Coordinates of C-alpha atoms in Angstrom, one line a residue:
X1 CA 130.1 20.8 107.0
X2 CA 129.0 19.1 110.5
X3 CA 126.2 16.5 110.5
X4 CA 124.5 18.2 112.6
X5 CA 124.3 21.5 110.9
X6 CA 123.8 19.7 107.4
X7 CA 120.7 17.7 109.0
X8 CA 119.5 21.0 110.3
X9 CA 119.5 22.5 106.7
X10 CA 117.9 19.8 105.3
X11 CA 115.2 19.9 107.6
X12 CA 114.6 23.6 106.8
X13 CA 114.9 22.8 103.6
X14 CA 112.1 20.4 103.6
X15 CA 109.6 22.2 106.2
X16 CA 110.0 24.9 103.4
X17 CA 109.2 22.6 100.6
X18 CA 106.0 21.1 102.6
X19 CA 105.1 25.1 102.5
X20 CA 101.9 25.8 100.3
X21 CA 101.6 28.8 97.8
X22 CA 99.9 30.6 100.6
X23 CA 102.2 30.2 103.3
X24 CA 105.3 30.9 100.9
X25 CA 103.9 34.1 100.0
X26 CA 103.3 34.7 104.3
X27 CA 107.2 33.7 104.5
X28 CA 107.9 36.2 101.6
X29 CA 106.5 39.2 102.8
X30 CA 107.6 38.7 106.5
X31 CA 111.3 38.0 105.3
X32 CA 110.6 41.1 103.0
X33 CA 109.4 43.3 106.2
X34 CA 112.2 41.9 108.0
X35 CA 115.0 43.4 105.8
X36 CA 113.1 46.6 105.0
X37 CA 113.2 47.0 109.4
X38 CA 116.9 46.3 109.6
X39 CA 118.3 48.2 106.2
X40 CA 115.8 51.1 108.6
X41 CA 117.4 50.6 111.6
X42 CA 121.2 50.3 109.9
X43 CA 120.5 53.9 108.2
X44 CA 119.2 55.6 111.3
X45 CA 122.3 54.1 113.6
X46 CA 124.8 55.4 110.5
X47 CA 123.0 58.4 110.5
X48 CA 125.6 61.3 112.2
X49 CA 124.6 63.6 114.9
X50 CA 123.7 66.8 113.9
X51 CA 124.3 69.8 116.3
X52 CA 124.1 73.9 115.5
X53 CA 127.2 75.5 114.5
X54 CA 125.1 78.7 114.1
X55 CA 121.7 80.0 114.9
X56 CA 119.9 82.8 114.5
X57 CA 122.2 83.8 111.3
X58 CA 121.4 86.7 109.3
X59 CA 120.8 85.5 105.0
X60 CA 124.0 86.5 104.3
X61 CA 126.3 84.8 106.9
X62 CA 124.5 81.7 106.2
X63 CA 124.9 81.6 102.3
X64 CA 128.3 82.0 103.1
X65 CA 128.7 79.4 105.8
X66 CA 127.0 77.1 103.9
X67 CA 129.4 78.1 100.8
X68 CA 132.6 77.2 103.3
X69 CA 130.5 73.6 104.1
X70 CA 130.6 73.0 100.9
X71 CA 133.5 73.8 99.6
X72 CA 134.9 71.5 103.0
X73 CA 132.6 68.3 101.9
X74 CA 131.1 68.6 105.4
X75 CA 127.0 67.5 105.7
X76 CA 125.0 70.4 106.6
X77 CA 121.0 70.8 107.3
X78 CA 119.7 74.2 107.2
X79 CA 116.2 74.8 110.3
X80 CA 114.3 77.7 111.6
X81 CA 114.2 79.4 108.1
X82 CA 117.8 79.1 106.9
X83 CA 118.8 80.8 110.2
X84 CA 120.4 77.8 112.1
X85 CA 123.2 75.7 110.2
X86 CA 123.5 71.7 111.4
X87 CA 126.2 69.7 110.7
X88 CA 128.0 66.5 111.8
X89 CA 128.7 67.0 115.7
X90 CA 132.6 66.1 114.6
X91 CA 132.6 68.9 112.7
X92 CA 131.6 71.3 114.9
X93 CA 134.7 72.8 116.5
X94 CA 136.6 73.3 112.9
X95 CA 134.0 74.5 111.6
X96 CA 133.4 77.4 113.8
X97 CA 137.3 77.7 114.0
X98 CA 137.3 78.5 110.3
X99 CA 134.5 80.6 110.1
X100 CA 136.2 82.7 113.1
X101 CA 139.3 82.6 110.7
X102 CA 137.0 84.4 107.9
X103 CA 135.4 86.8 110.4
X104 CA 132.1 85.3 110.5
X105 CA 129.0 85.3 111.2
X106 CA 129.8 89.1 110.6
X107 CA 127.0 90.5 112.4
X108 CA 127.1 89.3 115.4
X109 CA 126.8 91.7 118.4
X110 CA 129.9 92.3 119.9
X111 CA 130.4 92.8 124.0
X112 CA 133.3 93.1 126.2
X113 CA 135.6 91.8 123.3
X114 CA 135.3 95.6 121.8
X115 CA 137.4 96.1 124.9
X116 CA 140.2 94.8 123.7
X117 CA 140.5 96.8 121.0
X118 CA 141.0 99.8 122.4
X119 CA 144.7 101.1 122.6
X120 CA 146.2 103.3 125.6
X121 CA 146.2 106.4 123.6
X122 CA 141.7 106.6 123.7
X123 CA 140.5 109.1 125.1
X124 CA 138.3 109.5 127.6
X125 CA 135.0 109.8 125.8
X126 CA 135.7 106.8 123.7
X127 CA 136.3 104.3 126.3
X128 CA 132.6 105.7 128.0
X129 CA 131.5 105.4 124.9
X130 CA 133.5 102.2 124.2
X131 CA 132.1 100.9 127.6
X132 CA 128.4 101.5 127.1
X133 CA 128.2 99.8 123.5
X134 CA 130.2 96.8 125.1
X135 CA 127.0 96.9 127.7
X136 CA 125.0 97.0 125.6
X137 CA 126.0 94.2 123.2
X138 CA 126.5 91.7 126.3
X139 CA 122.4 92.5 127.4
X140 CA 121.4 91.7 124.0
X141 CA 123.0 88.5 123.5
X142 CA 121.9 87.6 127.0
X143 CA 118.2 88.3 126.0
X144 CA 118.5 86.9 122.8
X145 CA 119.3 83.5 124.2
X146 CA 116.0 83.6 125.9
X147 CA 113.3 81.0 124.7
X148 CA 111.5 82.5 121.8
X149 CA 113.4 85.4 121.0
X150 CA 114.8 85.5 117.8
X151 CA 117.0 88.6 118.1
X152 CA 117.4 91.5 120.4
X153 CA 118.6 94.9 120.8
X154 CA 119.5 97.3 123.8
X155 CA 120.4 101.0 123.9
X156 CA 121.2 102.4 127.1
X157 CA 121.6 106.3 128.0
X158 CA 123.4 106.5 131.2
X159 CA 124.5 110.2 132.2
X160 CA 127.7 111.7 132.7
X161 CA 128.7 111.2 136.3
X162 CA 129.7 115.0 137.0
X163 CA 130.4 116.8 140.8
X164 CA 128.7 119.5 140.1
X165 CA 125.1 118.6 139.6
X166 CA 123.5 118.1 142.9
X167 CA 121.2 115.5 141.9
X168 CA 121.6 113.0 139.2
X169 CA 119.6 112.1 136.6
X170 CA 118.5 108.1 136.8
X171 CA 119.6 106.2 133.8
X172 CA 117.3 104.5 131.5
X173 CA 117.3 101.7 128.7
X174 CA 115.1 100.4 125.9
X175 CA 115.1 97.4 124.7
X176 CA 113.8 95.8 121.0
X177 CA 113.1 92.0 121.0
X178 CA 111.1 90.3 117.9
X179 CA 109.9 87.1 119.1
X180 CA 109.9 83.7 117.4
X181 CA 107.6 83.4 114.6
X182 CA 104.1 82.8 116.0
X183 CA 105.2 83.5 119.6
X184 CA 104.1 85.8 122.0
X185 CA 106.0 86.5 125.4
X186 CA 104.4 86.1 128.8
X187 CA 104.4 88.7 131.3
X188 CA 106.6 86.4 133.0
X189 CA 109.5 87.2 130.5
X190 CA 108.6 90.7 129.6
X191 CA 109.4 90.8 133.9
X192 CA 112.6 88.5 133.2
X193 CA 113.9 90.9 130.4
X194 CA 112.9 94.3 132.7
X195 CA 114.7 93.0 135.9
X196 CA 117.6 91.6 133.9
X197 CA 118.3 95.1 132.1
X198 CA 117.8 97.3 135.4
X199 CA 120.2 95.1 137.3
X200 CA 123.0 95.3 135.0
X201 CA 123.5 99.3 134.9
X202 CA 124.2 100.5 138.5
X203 CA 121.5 102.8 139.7
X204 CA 118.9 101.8 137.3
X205 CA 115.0 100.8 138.5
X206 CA 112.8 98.7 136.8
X207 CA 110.6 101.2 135.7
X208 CA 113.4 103.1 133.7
X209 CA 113.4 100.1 131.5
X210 CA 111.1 100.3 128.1
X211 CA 110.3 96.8 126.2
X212 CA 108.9 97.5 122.3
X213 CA 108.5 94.2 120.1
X214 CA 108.9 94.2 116.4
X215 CA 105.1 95.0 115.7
X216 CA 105.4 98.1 117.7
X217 CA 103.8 96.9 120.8
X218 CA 105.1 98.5 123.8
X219 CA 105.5 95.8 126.4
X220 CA 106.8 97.5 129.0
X221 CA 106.9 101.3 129.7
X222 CA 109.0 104.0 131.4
X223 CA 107.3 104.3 134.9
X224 CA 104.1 102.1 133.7
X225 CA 106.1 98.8 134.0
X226 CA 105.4 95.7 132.6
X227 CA 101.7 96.0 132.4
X228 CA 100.6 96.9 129.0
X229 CA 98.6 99.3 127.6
X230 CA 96.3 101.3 130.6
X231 CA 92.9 99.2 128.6
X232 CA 94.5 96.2 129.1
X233 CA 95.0 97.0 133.0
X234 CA 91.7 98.5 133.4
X235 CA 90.5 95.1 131.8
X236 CA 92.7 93.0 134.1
X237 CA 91.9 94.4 137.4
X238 CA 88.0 93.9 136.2
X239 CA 88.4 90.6 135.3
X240 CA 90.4 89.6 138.6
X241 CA 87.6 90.9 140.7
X242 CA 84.7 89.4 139.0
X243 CA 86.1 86.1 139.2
X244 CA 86.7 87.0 142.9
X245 CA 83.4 88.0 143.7
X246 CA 81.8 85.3 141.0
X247 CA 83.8 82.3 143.3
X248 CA 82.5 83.6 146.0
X249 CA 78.5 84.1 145.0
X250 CA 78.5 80.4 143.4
X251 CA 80.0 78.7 146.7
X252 CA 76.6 81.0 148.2
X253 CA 73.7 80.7 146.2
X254 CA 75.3 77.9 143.9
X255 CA 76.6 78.4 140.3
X256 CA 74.4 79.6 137.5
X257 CA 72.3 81.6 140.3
X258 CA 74.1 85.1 140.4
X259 CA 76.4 86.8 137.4
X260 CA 78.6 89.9 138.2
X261 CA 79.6 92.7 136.4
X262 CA 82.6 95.1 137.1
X263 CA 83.2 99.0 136.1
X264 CA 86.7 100.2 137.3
X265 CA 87.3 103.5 136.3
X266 CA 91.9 103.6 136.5
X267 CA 94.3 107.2 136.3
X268 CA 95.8 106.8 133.2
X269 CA 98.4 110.0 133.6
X270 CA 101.4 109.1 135.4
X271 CA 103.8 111.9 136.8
X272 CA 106.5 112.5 139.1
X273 CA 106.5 114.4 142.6
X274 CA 109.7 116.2 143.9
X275 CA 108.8 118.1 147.3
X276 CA 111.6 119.8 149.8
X277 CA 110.7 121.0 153.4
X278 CA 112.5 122.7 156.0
X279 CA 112.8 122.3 159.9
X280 CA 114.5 123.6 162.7
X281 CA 115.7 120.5 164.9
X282 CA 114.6 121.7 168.8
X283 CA 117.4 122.2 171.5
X284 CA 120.1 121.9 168.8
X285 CA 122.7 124.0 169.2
X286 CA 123.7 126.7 166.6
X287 CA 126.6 125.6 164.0
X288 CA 128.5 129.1 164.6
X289 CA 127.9 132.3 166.0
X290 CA 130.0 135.8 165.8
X291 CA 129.1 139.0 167.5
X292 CA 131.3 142.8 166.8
X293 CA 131.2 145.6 169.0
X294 CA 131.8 149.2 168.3
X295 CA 132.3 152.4 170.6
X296 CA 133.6 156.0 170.0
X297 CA 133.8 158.5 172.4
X298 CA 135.5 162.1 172.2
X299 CA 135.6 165.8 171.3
X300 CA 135.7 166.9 167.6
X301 CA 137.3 170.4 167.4
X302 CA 136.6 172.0 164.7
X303 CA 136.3 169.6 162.4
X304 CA 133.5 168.2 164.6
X305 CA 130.0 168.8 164.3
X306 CA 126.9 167.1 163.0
X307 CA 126.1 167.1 159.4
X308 CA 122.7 168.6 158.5
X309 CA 120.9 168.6 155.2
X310 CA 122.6 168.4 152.6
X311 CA 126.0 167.1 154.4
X312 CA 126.3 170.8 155.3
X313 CA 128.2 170.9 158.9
X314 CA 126.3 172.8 161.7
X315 CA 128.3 175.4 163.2
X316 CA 128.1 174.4 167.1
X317 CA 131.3 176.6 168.5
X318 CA 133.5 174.1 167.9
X319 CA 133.6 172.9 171.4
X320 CA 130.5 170.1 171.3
X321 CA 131.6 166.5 172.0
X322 CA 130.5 163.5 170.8
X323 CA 130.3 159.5 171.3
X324 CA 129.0 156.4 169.2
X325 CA 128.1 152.6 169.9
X326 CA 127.6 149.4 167.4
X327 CA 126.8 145.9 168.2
X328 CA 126.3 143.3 165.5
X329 CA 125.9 139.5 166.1
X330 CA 125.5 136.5 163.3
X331 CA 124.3 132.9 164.5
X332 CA 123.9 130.3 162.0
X333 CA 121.0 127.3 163.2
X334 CA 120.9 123.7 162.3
X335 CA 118.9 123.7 159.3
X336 CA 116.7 119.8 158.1
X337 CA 116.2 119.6 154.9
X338 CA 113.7 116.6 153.2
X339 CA 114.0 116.0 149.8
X340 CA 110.6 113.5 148.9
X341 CA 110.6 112.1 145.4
X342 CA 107.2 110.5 144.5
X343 CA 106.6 108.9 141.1
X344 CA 102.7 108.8 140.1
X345 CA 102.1 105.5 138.0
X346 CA 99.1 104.7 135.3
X347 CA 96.9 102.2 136.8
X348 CA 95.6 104.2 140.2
X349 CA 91.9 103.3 140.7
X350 CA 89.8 106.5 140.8
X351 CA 86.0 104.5 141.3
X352 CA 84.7 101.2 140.8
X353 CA 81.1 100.0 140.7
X354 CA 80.4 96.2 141.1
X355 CA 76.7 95.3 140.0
X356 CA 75.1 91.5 141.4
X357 CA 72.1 90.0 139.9
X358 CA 71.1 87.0 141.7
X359 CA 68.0 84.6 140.6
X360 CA 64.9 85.0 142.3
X361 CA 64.1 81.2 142.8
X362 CA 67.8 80.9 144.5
X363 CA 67.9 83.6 146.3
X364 CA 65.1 82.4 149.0
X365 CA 65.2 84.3 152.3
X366 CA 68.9 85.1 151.3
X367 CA 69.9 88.5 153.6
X368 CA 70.7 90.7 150.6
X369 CA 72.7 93.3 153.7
X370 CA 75.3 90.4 154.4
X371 CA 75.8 89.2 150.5
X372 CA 76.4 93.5 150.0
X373 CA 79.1 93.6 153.1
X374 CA 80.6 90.1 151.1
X375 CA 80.7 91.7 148.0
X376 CA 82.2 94.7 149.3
X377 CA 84.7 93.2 151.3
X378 CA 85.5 90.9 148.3
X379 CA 86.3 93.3 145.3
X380 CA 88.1 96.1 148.2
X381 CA 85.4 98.8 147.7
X382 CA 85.9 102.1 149.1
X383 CA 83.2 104.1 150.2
X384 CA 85.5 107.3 150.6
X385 CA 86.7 107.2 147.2
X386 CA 82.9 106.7 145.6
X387 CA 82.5 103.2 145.5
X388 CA 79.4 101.2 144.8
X389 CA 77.8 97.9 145.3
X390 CA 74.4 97.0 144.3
X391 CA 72.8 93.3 144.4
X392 CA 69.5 92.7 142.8
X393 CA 66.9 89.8 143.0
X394 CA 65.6 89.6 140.1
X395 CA 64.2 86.7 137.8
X396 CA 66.6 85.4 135.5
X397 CA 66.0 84.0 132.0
X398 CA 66.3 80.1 131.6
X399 CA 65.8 79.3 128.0
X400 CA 69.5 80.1 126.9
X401 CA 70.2 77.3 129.8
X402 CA 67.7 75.3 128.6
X403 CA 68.6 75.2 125.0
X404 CA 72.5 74.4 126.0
X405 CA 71.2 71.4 128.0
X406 CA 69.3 70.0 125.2
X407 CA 71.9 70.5 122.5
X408 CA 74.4 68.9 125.6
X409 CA 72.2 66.3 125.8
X410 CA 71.6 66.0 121.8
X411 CA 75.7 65.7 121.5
X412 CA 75.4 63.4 123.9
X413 CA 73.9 61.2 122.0
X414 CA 75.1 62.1 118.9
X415 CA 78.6 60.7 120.1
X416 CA 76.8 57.6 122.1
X417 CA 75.6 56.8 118.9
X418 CA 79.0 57.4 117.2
X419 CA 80.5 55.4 119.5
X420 CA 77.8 52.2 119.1
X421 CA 78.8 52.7 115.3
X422 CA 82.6 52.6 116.1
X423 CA 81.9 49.6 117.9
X424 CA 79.6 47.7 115.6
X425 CA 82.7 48.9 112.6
X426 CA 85.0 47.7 114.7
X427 CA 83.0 44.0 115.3
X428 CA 82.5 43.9 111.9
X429 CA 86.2 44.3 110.4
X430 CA 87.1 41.8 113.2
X431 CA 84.3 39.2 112.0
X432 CA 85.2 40.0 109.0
X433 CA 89.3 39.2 109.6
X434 CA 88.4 36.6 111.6
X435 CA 86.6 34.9 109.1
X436 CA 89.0 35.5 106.1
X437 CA 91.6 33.8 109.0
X438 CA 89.5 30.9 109.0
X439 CA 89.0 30.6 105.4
X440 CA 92.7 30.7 105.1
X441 CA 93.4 27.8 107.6
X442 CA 90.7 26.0 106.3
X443 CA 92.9 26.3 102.9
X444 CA 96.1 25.3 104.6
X445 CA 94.5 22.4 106.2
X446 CA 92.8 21.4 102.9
X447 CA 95.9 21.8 101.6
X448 CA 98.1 19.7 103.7
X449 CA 95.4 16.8 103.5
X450 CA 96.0 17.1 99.8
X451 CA 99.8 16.8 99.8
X452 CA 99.5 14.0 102.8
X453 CA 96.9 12.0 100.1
X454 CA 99.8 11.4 97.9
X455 CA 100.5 7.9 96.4
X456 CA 101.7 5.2 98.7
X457 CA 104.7 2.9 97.8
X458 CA 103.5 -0.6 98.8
X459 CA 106.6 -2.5 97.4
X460 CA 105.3 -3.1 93.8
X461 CA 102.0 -2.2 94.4
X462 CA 101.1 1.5 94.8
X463 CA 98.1 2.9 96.1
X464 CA 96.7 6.1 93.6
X465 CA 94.1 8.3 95.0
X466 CA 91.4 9.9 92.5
X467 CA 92.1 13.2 92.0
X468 CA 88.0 13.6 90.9
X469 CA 86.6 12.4 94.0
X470 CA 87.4 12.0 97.1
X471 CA 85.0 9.4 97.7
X472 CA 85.9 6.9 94.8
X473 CA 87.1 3.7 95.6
X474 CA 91.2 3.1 95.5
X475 CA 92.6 1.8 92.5
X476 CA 95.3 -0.9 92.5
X477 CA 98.1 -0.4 89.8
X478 CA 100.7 -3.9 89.8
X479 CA 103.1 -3.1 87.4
X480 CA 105.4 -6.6 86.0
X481 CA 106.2 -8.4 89.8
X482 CA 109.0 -10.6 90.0
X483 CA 106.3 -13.1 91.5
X484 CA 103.0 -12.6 90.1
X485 CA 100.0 -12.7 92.5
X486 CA 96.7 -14.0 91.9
X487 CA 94.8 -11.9 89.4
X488 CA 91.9 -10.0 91.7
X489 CA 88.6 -10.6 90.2
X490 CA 86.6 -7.8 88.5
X491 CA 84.7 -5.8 90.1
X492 CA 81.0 -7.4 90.8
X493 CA 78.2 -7.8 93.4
X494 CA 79.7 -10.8 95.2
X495 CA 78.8 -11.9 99.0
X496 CA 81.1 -11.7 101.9
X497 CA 82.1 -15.4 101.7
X498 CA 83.9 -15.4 98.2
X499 CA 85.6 -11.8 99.0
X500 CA 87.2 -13.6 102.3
X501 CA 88.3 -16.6 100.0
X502 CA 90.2 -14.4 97.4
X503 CA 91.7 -12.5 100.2
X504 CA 93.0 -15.5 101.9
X505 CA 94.0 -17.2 98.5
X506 CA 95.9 -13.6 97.9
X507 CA 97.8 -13.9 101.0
X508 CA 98.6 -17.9 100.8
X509 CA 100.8 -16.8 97.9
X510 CA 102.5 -13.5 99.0
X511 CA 101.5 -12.8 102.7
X512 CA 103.8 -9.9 102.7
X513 CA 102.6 -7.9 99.6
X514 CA 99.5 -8.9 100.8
X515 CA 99.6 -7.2 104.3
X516 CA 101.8 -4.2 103.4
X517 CA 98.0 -3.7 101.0
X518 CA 95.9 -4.0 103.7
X519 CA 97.9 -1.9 106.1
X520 CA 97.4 1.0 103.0
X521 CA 93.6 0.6 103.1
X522 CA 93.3 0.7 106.4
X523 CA 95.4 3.9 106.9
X524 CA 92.9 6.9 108.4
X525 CA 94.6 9.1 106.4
X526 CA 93.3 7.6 103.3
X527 CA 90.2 7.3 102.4
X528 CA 88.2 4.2 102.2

């Protein structure tokens, strides 16, 4: 081994020797801490990546994938209620290769690859049919890969395409999602799932598209649209306009000084409209016209005559003559025809009232004629369709007020003084750690002072500290020298004069042995 490694190791050895019980059991714990963090951090860097082979399985296809992981010795984790499989992100690819191989997950909705089943001999209802289920498979994976839907289903009715139906029938769709345990979908993505159905099937609107959740909730209806039930619209449209009209009155007469209350009364029959009109377009010509002309002149004979009653021929001689003239014409006009379709939705507003209450001590010399046009203008009211606006001064009752600003105020001080007793807690573990600090360096140092008070090798004489008391005086142990010194008197009241003699008498015969003593006692590290 080098020098200068072995020297290192011996002074760590040593430093770790000096070490007292309590630093030892400091070193302990810290080295234990130290291999508890790394064995930690060597078990999360071995750890493999997981990453979903499958999600949103049915019970079945899982038991059986997880049967195939095991039977493989592949590491698997089972989240979101057994319905997603984890495993090793190596793994991944042969895994799903496999389960492919053994036709699984099994029910997975099928789109566009039902197309490829179909052989040249289908007929032509089962490719339509073929077709539409292919649709529909594709718009339900699509929607199921939405955030928070855990599965989804769509069902389109499209009609036949036929020439001879002048006007076709719209097609429509509806669509089951069932959200995520504990979650609810925004209207954003009742919208996103709407717009994303109607723009897949050619000729389809968003209102032909019906949303239904697993509870039953219709989320979006056939020619309603994406709004909910016809309460929760009346409620909406009453709540956007009090807000309105409550941003504006508090920007007026200050907040807390006027409250608003809205009444909408909504249509909640919806319908469809088909008119047709005719015109004649002015100076246009006529698409065709046809005229016949017919004349006969010329004597009968006696065959001739003119049939009276009862087809019976009038006898005129058999000489009269006779003659006879038709003129027919047909003229076909340019005809406009307008077809209107209007659809009637839910929702139309058939009267609102708006009723303002402002505080008597706010409203001062307020011009109650201006805050009414405001208000009106504000919430859209309609004075042909029955409208109404009133605004009242009227004294308001402060004591709810008051009692919230005393119990604000008593919570106030509630948490001030919560917070002085955090504070004092907190001053007292500190004082309190602080001083068990203090008491442990105090033992360290004590400690070292101790160890540093051991006995000193003065050639043959060795200095011995009293383990009793500090304070006593040294003791002197001389054990068999080669050369022995003079004995040292016993201990007595003496005067300064015969203690110098006996120490110069002492170092006339060994000045060495004699000095090496001295420089002991005089050492500030040991006591006197």
């Amino acid at each position: 081994m080098p020098t200068q490694i072995k020297g290192a190791l011996t002074r760590l050895t040593g430093a770790v020797r000096d070490f007292t019980v309590a630093q030892r059991t400091i070193a302990l714990i810290g080295l234990a801490v130290l291999g508890l963090g790394v064995a930690a951090l060597v078990t999360l860097t071995s750890r493999p990546t997981y990453t979903p082979l499958y999600s949103g399985l049915s019970a079945a296809d899982a038991s059986t994938i997880v049967e195939q992981l095991r039977t493989d010795a592949v590491p698997y984790e089972l989240t979101d209620g057994g319905s997603t499989v984890l495993v090793p992100e190596e793994h991944v690819y042969d895994q799903r290769l496999k389960a492919a191989s053994a036709g699984l997950p099994s029910e997975s909705t099928a789109g566009y690859s039902l197309l490829d089943d179909m052989g040249v001999t289908s007929s032509e209802f089962q490719q339509s049919v073929t077709y539409k289920r292919a649709m529909e498979g594709e718009l339900a994976t699509t929607i199921s890969a939405m955030t928070g839907v855990a599965n989804a289903s769509v069902r389109l009715a499209v009609p036949e395409e036929t020439v001879f139906v002048s006007e076709q029938v719209a097609p429509t769709a509806s669509v089951f999602v069932q959200p995520d345990n504990g979650v609810t979908l925004s209207s954003d993505q009742i919208q996103a799932i709407v717009h994303l159905t109607s723009a897949s099937i050619e000729g389809m609107k968003p209102e032909d598209v019906a949303v239904v959740d697993a509870e039953g909730t219709v989320l979006s209806a056939v020619g309603v649209g994406a709004t909910g039930s016809t309460d929760k619209q009346a409620s909406d449209y009453e709540q956007r306009v009090q807000s309105q009209v409550q941003a504006m009155l508090d920007r007026v007469v200050g907040p807390g000084n006027a409250t608003v209350a809205v009444a909408a009364d909504m249509n909640y029959s919806s319908g469809e409209r088909l008119e047709e009109s005719f015109t004649t377009p002015e100076g246009a010509p006529a698409l065709n016209e046809s005229s016949t002309t017919e004349n006969y002149e010329g004597t009968g004979g006696a065959a001739a005559g003119v049939l009276g009653p009862d087809n019976i021929a009038v006898p005129n001689g058999g000489t009269g003559e006779g003659s006879y003239t038709a003129e027919e014409a047909t003229r076909n006009n340019a005809v406009n025809k307008v077809t209107e379709t209007t659809v009637i939705p839910a929702g139309d507003i058939n009267r609102q009232t708006i009723s303002v209450a402002l505080d008597v001590d706010a409203a001062g010399a307020l011009d109650r004629a201006a805050l009414t046009e405001l208000v009106s203008s504000a919430a859209g009211i309609d004075a042909e369709r029955g409208d109404l606006v009133t605004v009242e001064v009227l004294p308001f009752n402060t004591t709810g007020a008051e009692e919230a600003a005393a119990a604000l105020a008593a919570a106030a001080a509630a948490e001030e003084a919560a917070r002085q007793a955090d504070i004092l807690r907190t001053a007292l573990i500190a004082g309190a750690a602080l001083l068990a600090v203090l008491v442990v360096v105090l033992a360290v140092l004590r400690s070292r002072r101790r160890e540093e008070r051991e006995s000193v090798d003065v050639g043959e004489l060795t200095l011995l500290e009293t383990p009793e008391d500090d304070d006593a005086p040294a003791v002197i142990e001389q054990p068999a020298p080669a050369a022995e010194l003079p004995a040292f008197p016993e201990r007595e009241p003496v005067d300064a004069e015969r203690k110098r003699a006996e120490v110069e008498a002492m170092a006339g015969a060994d000045p060495a042995r004699t000095a090496e003593y001295l420089r002991a006692l005089m050492d500030d590290r040991q006591p006197a």
